[in-house]
Amino acid sequence: MDQLIRVLVVDDHTVVRKGLCSLLTSKYGIEVIGEAADGLDAVNKARDLQPDVILMDMVMPGMDGLVAIQEIKKEDPDARILILSSFSEDVQIVAAIRAGALGYVLKDSSPDELVHTIHSAYLGKLSLSEDMFQLVLSKPEHVSSEIDLDAALTEREIDVLRELARGSSNPEIAETLSVSVTTVRSHISSILGKLALENRTQAAIYANKAGLLTAEE
C-alpha cells in the first residue's frame, strides 16, 4: 500500500496506549498521527486530525468510548472506528457497533491480527463474527433480513445500500453512481427509515446479511 493509513489511538491506560503506538509505528503502511486518553480528547483529536482509522477503548474516565463514538459519527458519518476491548462478548461492543463502529479488536490479539483489522477498517469493511452480526440486528424494531428489498427500496437505494456494504464513503458512492453527495445522503436517510436501522454501519451489516454482495466481495 503506497498511502499510509493514519491512525488515532485512544486508551486511558498509558502503558497500553504507548505500547499500541510503538507497535503500530513499526508496521508497514500505518502511521500513528495522534493519541488520546479519554473520549472528549478523542472527539477533539478526530476533528482536528481527520484520521483514517480510530482505535477506541470503551472504558475511560469522563466521556467513555461509546459516547465518543456517537459524537464522532455525528460530526463525520464516514469516520472509521474500531473498538479496543478485553472481552469479545462485552455488551458495550454491541452498543458501539450499533452506534457506528466497524468492528472490534481484542487487546490480546496478535500484532498481525491487529494490523489486518486496521487495514479492513480502512477499506470500510466490517470486522465482526457471525454471532456479533446476529446480536447487532437482534433488536425487535429491526426488520428481518428476509424482507423483499426490491419491494422495500428503489433500485437506486439498493445500489446505494450495496455500496455501503462495500465500505464506500458518501463521496465514493456519489462518484460511483454519478450523483451528488447530497443525493447520496438523501438515499441513505431513506434506506435507514424504510429498514428501521439507525446508521450506515447497521445498513452495511443488513446488506451483508441480505446477500447483496457476491461471495467474491
Short mmCIF file of N, CA, C and O in Angstrom, two decimals, residues 136-201:
data_model
loop_
_atom_site.label_atom_id
_atom_site.label_comp_id
_atom_site.label_asym_id
_atom_site.label_seq_id
_atom_site.Cartn_x
_atom_site.Cartn_y
_atom_site.Cartn_z
N VAL A 136 -26.14 -7.58 16.71
CA VAL A 136 -26.35 -6.19 16.31
C VAL A 136 -27.71 -6.00 15.67
O VAL A 136 -28.34 -4.95 15.82
N LEU A 137 -28.20 -7.02 14.97
CA LEU A 137 -29.50 -6.92 14.31
C LEU A 137 -30.61 -7.60 15.10
O LEU A 137 -31.65 -7.94 14.55
N SER A 138 -30.41 -7.78 16.40
CA SER A 138 -31.37 -8.54 17.18
C SER A 138 -32.44 -7.70 17.85
O SER A 138 -33.36 -8.22 18.46
N LYS A 139 -32.34 -6.37 17.76
CA LYS A 139 -33.34 -5.53 18.39
C LYS A 139 -34.70 -5.74 17.72
O LYS A 139 -34.79 -5.85 16.51
N PRO A 140 -35.77 -5.79 18.50
CA PRO A 140 -37.11 -6.08 17.95
C PRO A 140 -37.52 -5.17 16.81
O PRO A 140 -38.19 -5.62 15.89
N GLU A 141 -37.11 -3.90 16.85
CA GLU A 141 -37.58 -2.99 15.81
C GLU A 141 -36.85 -3.18 14.50
O GLU A 141 -37.23 -2.61 13.49
N HIS A 142 -35.79 -3.97 14.49
CA HIS A 142 -35.08 -4.18 13.24
C HIS A 142 -35.86 -5.13 12.33
O HIS A 142 -36.32 -6.18 12.76
N VAL A 143 -35.98 -4.75 11.10
CA VAL A 143 -36.70 -5.57 10.14
C VAL A 143 -35.88 -6.81 9.81
O VAL A 143 -34.66 -6.75 9.72
N SER A 144 -36.53 -7.93 9.63
CA SER A 144 -35.82 -9.16 9.29
C SER A 144 -35.08 -9.02 7.97
O SER A 144 -35.54 -8.35 7.05
N SER A 145 -33.91 -9.69 7.88
CA SER A 145 -33.14 -9.64 6.63
C SER A 145 -33.82 -10.44 5.53
O SER A 145 -33.35 -10.47 4.41
N GLU A 146 -34.96 -11.07 5.86
CA GLU A 146 -35.71 -11.81 4.85
C GLU A 146 -36.64 -10.90 4.06
O GLU A 146 -37.34 -11.34 3.16
N ILE A 147 -36.66 -9.61 4.40
CA ILE A 147 -37.54 -8.67 3.71
C ILE A 147 -37.21 -8.64 2.21
O ILE A 147 -36.08 -8.83 1.80
N ASP A 148 -38.22 -8.39 1.41
CA ASP A 148 -38.03 -8.27 -0.03
C ASP A 148 -37.50 -6.86 -0.31
O ASP A 148 -38.24 -5.89 -0.35
N LEU A 149 -36.18 -6.76 -0.50
CA LEU A 149 -35.56 -5.45 -0.71
C LEU A 149 -36.08 -4.78 -1.97
O LEU A 149 -36.19 -3.56 -2.03
N ASP A 150 -36.36 -5.57 -3.00
CA ASP A 150 -36.86 -4.99 -4.25
C ASP A 150 -38.19 -4.28 -4.04
O ASP A 150 -38.50 -3.31 -4.73
N ALA A 151 -38.96 -4.76 -3.07
CA ALA A 151 -40.25 -4.14 -2.79
C ALA A 151 -40.09 -2.96 -1.83
O ALA A 151 -40.81 -1.97 -1.92
N ALA A 152 -39.13 -3.08 -0.89
CA ALA A 152 -38.97 -2.05 0.13
C ALA A 152 -38.19 -0.83 -0.36
O ALA A 152 -38.48 0.30 0.04
N LEU A 153 -37.20 -1.06 -1.22
CA LEU A 153 -36.32 0.01 -1.66
C LEU A 153 -36.39 0.22 -3.16
O LEU A 153 -36.71 -0.70 -3.91
N THR A 154 -36.08 1.43 -3.58
CA THR A 154 -35.99 1.68 -5.02
C THR A 154 -34.70 1.06 -5.56
O THR A 154 -33.80 0.70 -4.79
N GLU A 155 -34.61 0.96 -6.86
CA GLU A 155 -33.41 0.39 -7.48
C GLU A 155 -32.17 1.20 -7.11
O GLU A 155 -31.12 0.63 -6.81
N ARG A 156 -32.27 2.51 -7.10
CA ARG A 156 -31.13 3.34 -6.76
C ARG A 156 -30.77 3.19 -5.28
O ARG A 156 -29.59 3.19 -4.91
N GLU A 157 -31.77 3.05 -4.41
CA GLU A 157 -31.49 2.84 -2.99
C GLU A 157 -30.76 1.52 -2.77
O GLU A 157 -29.86 1.43 -1.92
N ILE A 158 -31.12 0.50 -3.52
CA ILE A 158 -30.41 -0.78 -3.43
C ILE A 158 -28.96 -0.62 -3.89
O ILE A 158 -28.03 -1.18 -3.29
N ASP A 159 -28.75 0.18 -4.93
CA ASP A 159 -27.38 0.46 -5.38
C ASP A 159 -26.57 1.13 -4.28
O ASP A 159 -25.41 0.78 -4.03
N VAL A 160 -27.19 2.11 -3.62
CA VAL A 160 -26.51 2.82 -2.53
C VAL A 160 -26.22 1.87 -1.37
O VAL A 160 -25.13 1.88 -0.79
N LEU A 161 -27.21 1.04 -1.02
CA LEU A 161 -27.03 0.08 0.07
C LEU A 161 -25.90 -0.89 -0.23
O LEU A 161 -25.09 -1.23 0.65
N ARG A 162 -25.80 -1.32 -1.47
CA ARG A 162 -24.71 -2.23 -1.87
C ARG A 162 -23.36 -1.54 -1.70
O ARG A 162 -22.40 -2.15 -1.23
N GLU A 163 -23.29 -0.28 -2.08
CA GLU A 163 -22.02 0.45 -1.93
C GLU A 163 -21.67 0.66 -0.46
O GLU A 163 -20.50 0.60 -0.08
N LEU A 164 -22.69 0.88 0.37
CA LEU A 164 -22.45 0.98 1.81
C LEU A 164 -21.83 -0.31 2.34
O LEU A 164 -20.89 -0.29 3.14
N ALA A 165 -22.35 -1.44 1.89
CA ALA A 165 -21.85 -2.74 2.32
C ALA A 165 -20.41 -2.96 1.87
O ALA A 165 -19.66 -3.70 2.50
N ARG A 166 -20.03 -2.32 0.78
CA ARG A 166 -18.65 -2.43 0.29
C ARG A 166 -17.70 -1.53 1.08
O ARG A 166 -16.50 -1.56 0.87
N GLY A 167 -18.27 -0.69 1.95
CA GLY A 167 -17.44 0.20 2.75
C GLY A 167 -17.18 1.54 2.13
O GLY A 167 -16.31 2.29 2.59
N SER A 168 -17.92 1.89 1.10
CA SER A 168 -17.69 3.16 0.41
C SER A 168 -18.20 4.34 1.23
O SER A 168 -19.24 4.27 1.90
N SER A 169 -17.46 5.43 1.18
CA SER A 169 -17.89 6.67 1.83
C SER A 169 -18.92 7.38 0.94
O SER A 169 -19.11 7.00 -0.22
N ASN A 170 -19.54 8.41 1.48
CA ASN A 170 -20.53 9.14 0.68
C ASN A 170 -19.94 9.71 -0.61
O ASN A 170 -20.55 9.56 -1.67
N PRO A 171 -18.77 10.36 -0.56
CA PRO A 171 -18.19 10.85 -1.82
C PRO A 171 -17.88 9.73 -2.80
O PRO A 171 -18.05 9.90 -4.02
N GLU A 172 -17.42 8.58 -2.30
CA GLU A 172 -17.12 7.45 -3.18
C GLU A 172 -18.39 6.91 -3.83
O GLU A 172 -18.40 6.56 -5.01
N ILE A 173 -19.47 6.84 -3.05
CA ILE A 173 -20.75 6.38 -3.59
C ILE A 173 -21.23 7.36 -4.67
O ILE A 173 -21.71 6.95 -5.73
N ALA A 174 -21.11 8.64 -4.37
CA ALA A 174 -21.54 9.66 -5.32
C ALA A 174 -20.79 9.53 -6.64
O ALA A 174 -21.38 9.60 -7.72
N GLU A 175 -19.49 9.30 -6.56
CA GLU A 175 -18.68 9.15 -7.78
C GLU A 175 -19.06 7.89 -8.54
O GLU A 175 -19.21 7.92 -9.77
N THR A 176 -19.25 6.79 -7.82
CA THR A 176 -19.59 5.52 -8.46
C THR A 176 -20.93 5.59 -9.17
O THR A 176 -21.09 5.07 -10.29
N LEU A 177 -21.90 6.24 -8.54
CA LEU A 177 -23.26 6.29 -9.09
C LEU A 177 -23.54 7.56 -9.90
O LEU A 177 -24.65 7.73 -10.38
N SER A 178 -22.53 8.42 -10.01
CA SER A 178 -22.66 9.66 -10.79
C SER A 178 -23.81 10.53 -10.29
O SER A 178 -24.65 11.01 -11.07
N VAL A 179 -23.85 10.71 -8.97
CA VAL A 179 -24.84 11.59 -8.36
C VAL A 179 -24.12 12.50 -7.38
O VAL A 179 -22.92 12.35 -7.13
N SER A 180 -24.82 13.44 -6.80
CA SER A 180 -24.21 14.35 -5.83
C SER A 180 -24.15 13.69 -4.45
O SER A 180 -24.89 12.75 -4.15
N VAL A 181 -23.25 14.22 -3.61
CA VAL A 181 -23.15 13.72 -2.23
C VAL A 181 -24.45 13.98 -1.49
O VAL A 181 -24.90 13.16 -0.67
N THR A 182 -25.10 15.10 -1.78
CA THR A 182 -26.39 15.41 -1.15
C THR A 182 -27.43 14.36 -1.50
O THR A 182 -28.21 13.93 -0.64
N THR A 183 -27.43 13.91 -2.75
CA THR A 183 -28.37 12.86 -3.17
C THR A 183 -28.07 11.56 -2.45
O THR A 183 -29.00 10.85 -2.03
N VAL A 184 -26.80 11.25 -2.27
CA VAL A 184 -26.41 10.04 -1.55
C VAL A 184 -26.93 10.10 -0.12
O VAL A 184 -27.52 9.13 0.39
N ARG A 185 -26.73 11.24 0.54
CA ARG A 185 -27.22 11.39 1.91
C ARG A 185 -28.73 11.19 1.98
O ARG A 185 -29.25 10.57 2.91
N SER A 186 -29.43 11.72 1.00
CA SER A 186 -30.88 11.58 0.96
C SER A 186 -31.28 10.12 0.81
O SER A 186 -32.20 9.65 1.50
N HIS A 187 -30.60 9.40 -0.06
CA HIS A 187 -30.89 7.98 -0.25
C HIS A 187 -30.61 7.19 1.04
O HIS A 187 -31.39 6.31 1.42
N ILE A 188 -29.51 7.51 1.70
CA ILE A 188 -29.16 6.79 2.93
C ILE A 188 -30.21 7.04 4.01
O ILE A 188 -30.63 6.11 4.71
N SER A 189 -30.66 8.27 4.14
CA SER A 189 -31.71 8.58 5.12
C SER A 189 -32.98 7.79 4.83
O SER A 189 -33.63 7.26 5.74
N SER A 190 -33.31 7.68 3.55
CA SER A 190 -34.49 6.94 3.15
C SER A 190 -34.33 5.45 3.46
O SER A 190 -35.25 4.80 3.97
N ILE A 191 -33.15 4.91 3.17
CA ILE A 191 -32.87 3.49 3.43
C ILE A 191 -32.99 3.19 4.92
O ILE A 191 -33.64 2.22 5.32
N LEU A 192 -32.38 4.03 5.75
CA LEU A 192 -32.43 3.81 7.19
C LEU A 192 -33.86 3.85 7.70
O LEU A 192 -34.26 3.04 8.54
N GLY A 193 -34.64 4.81 7.19
CA GLY A 193 -36.03 4.91 7.62
C GLY A 193 -36.86 3.71 7.21
O GLY A 193 -37.62 3.16 8.01
N LYS A 194 -36.71 3.26 5.97
CA LYS A 194 -37.50 2.14 5.47
C LYS A 194 -37.14 0.82 6.15
O LYS A 194 -38.02 -0.05 6.34
N LEU A 195 -35.86 0.66 6.51
CA LEU A 195 -35.41 -0.61 7.11
C LEU A 195 -35.33 -0.55 8.63
O LEU A 195 -34.92 -1.52 9.26
N ALA A 196 -35.74 0.58 9.21
CA ALA A 196 -35.73 0.75 10.68
C ALA A 196 -34.34 0.53 11.25
O ALA A 196 -34.17 -0.13 12.28
N LEU A 197 -33.35 1.09 10.59
CA LEU A 197 -31.97 1.00 11.05
C LEU A 197 -31.50 2.37 11.51
O LEU A 197 -32.09 3.39 11.16
N GLU A 198 -30.44 2.39 12.31
CA GLU A 198 -30.04 3.64 12.95
C GLU A 198 -28.88 4.35 12.27
O GLU A 198 -28.74 5.57 12.40
N ASN A 199 -28.02 3.62 11.57
CA ASN A 199 -26.86 4.27 10.97
C ASN A 199 -26.32 3.43 9.83
O ASN A 199 -26.79 2.32 9.57
N ARG A 200 -25.30 3.94 9.14
CA ARG A 200 -24.76 3.29 7.97
C ARG A 200 -24.07 1.97 8.29
O ARG A 200 -24.04 1.07 7.45
N THR A 201 -23.51 1.83 9.49
CA THR A 201 -22.90 0.55 9.86
C THR A 201 -23.95 -0.54 9.94
O THR A 201 -23.77 -1.65 9.44
#
